PDB file of C-alpha atoms in Angstrom:
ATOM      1  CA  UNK A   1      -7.453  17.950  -9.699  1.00  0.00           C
ATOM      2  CA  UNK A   2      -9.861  14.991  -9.146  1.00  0.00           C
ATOM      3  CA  UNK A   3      -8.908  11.880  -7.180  1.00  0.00           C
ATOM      4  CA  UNK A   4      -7.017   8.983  -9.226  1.00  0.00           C
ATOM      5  CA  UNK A   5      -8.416   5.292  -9.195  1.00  0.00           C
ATOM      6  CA  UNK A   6      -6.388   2.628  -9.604  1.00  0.00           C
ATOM      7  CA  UNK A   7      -8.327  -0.440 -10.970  1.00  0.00           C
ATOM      8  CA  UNK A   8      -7.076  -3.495 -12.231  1.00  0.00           C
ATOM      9  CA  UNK A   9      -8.458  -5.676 -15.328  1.00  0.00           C
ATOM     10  CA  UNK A  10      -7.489  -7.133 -18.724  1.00  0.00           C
ATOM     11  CA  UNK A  11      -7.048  -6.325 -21.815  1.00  0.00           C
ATOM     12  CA  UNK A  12      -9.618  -8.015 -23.973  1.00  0.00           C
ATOM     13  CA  UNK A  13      -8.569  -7.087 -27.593  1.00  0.00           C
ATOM     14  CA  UNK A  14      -6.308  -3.948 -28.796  1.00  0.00           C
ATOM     15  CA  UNK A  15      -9.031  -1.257 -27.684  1.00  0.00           C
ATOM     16  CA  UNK A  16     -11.133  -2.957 -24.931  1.00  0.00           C
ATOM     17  CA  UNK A  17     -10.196  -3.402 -21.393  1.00  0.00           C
ATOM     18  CA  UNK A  18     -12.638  -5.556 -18.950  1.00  0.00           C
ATOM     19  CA  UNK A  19     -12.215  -4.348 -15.367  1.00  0.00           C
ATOM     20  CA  UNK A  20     -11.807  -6.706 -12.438  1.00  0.00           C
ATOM     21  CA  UNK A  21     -14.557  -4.362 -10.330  1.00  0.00           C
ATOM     22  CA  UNK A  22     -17.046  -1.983 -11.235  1.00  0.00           C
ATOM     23  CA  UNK A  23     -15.710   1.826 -10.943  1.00  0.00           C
ATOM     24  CA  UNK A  24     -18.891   3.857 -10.534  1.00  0.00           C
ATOM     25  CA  UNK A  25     -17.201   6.634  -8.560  1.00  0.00           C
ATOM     26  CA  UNK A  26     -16.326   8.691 -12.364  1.00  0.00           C
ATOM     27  CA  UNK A  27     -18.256   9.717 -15.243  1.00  0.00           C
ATOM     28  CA  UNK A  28     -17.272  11.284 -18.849  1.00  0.00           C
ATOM     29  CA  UNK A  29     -13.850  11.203 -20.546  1.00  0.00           C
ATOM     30  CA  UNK A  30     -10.648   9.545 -18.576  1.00  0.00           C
ATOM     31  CA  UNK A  31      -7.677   9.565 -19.219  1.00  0.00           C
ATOM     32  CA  UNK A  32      -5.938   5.657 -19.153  1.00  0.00           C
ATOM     33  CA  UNK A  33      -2.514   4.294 -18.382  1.00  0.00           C
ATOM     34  CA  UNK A  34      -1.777   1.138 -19.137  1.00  0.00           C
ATOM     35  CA  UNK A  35       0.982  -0.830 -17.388  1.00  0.00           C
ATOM     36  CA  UNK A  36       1.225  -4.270 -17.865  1.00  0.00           C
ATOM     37  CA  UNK A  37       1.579  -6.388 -14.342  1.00  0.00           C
ATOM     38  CA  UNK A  38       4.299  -8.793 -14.087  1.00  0.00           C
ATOM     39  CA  UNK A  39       3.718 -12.731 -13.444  1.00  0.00           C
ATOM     40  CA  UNK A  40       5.392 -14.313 -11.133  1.00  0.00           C
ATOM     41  CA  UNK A  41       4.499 -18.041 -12.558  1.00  0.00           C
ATOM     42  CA  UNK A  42       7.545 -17.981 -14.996  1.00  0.00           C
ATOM     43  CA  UNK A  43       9.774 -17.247 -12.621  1.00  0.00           C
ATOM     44  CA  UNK A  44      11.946 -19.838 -10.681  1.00  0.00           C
ATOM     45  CA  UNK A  45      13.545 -18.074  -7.596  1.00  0.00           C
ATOM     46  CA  UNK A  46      16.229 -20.798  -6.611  1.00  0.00           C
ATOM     47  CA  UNK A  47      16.967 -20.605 -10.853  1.00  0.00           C
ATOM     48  CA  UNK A  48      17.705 -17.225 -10.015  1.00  0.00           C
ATOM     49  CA  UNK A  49      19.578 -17.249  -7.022  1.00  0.00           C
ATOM     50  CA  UNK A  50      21.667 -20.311  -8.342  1.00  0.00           C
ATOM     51  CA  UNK A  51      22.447 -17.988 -10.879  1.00  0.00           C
ATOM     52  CA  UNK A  52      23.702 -15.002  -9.122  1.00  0.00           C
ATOM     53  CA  UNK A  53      27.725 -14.742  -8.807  1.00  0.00           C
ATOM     54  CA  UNK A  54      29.524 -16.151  -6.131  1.00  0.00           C
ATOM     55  CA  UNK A  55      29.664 -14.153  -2.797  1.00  0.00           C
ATOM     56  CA  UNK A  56      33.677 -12.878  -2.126  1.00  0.00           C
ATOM     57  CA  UNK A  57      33.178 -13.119   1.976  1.00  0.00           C
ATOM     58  CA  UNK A  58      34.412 -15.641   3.775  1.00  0.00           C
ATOM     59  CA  UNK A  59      32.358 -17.436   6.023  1.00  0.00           C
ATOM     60  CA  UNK A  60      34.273 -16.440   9.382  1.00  0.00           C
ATOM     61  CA  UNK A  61      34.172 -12.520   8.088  1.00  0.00           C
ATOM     62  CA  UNK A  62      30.261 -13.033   8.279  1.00  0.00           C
ATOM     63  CA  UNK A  63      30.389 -14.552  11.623  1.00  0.00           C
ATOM     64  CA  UNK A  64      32.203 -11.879  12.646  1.00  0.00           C
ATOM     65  CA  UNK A  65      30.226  -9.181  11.312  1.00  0.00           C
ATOM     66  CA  UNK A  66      26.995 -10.613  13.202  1.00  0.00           C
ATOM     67  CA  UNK A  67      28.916 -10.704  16.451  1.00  0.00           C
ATOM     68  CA  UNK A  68      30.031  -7.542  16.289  1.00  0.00           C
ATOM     69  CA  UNK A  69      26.222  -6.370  15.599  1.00  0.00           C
ATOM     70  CA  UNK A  70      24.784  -8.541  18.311  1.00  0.00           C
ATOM     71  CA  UNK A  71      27.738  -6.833  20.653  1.00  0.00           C
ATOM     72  CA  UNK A  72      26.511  -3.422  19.758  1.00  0.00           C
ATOM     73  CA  UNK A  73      22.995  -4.178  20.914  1.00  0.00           C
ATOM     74  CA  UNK A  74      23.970  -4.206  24.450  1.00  0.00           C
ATOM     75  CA  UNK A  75      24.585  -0.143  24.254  1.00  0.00           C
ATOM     76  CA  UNK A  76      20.351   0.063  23.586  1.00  0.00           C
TER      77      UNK A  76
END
């Protein structure tokens, strides 16, 4: 089986895609698989964190959690 490249670009109308960079490594048919990237422009992280449902831990079970971790790091 013959090495996969993995080349980004954009689609320019329903049956023509525009590369980003020359792929001269391949001749004849290929097969294509198209999978649309994701922007991250539309999203607004502290949106979605302000979002997100309350935490159930209290504050001093943290604390104590991270000492108990720190503790354990004397053993290494």
């Amino acid at each position: 089986m013959a090495q996969s490249i993995v080349a980004r670009g954009r689609m320019s109308d329903p049956r023509h895609i525009e590369l980003a960079q020359p792929v001269s490594e391949v001749t004849g048919e290929v097969e294509v698989l198209i999978r649309p990237l994701r922007s991250v422009r539309g999203t607004d992280v502290f949106a979605l964190i302000a979002n997100l449902p309350p935490g159930l831990r209290s504050k001093a079970d943290i604390d104590r959690q991270i000492q108990e971790e720190r503790a354990s790091w004397a053993d290494r």
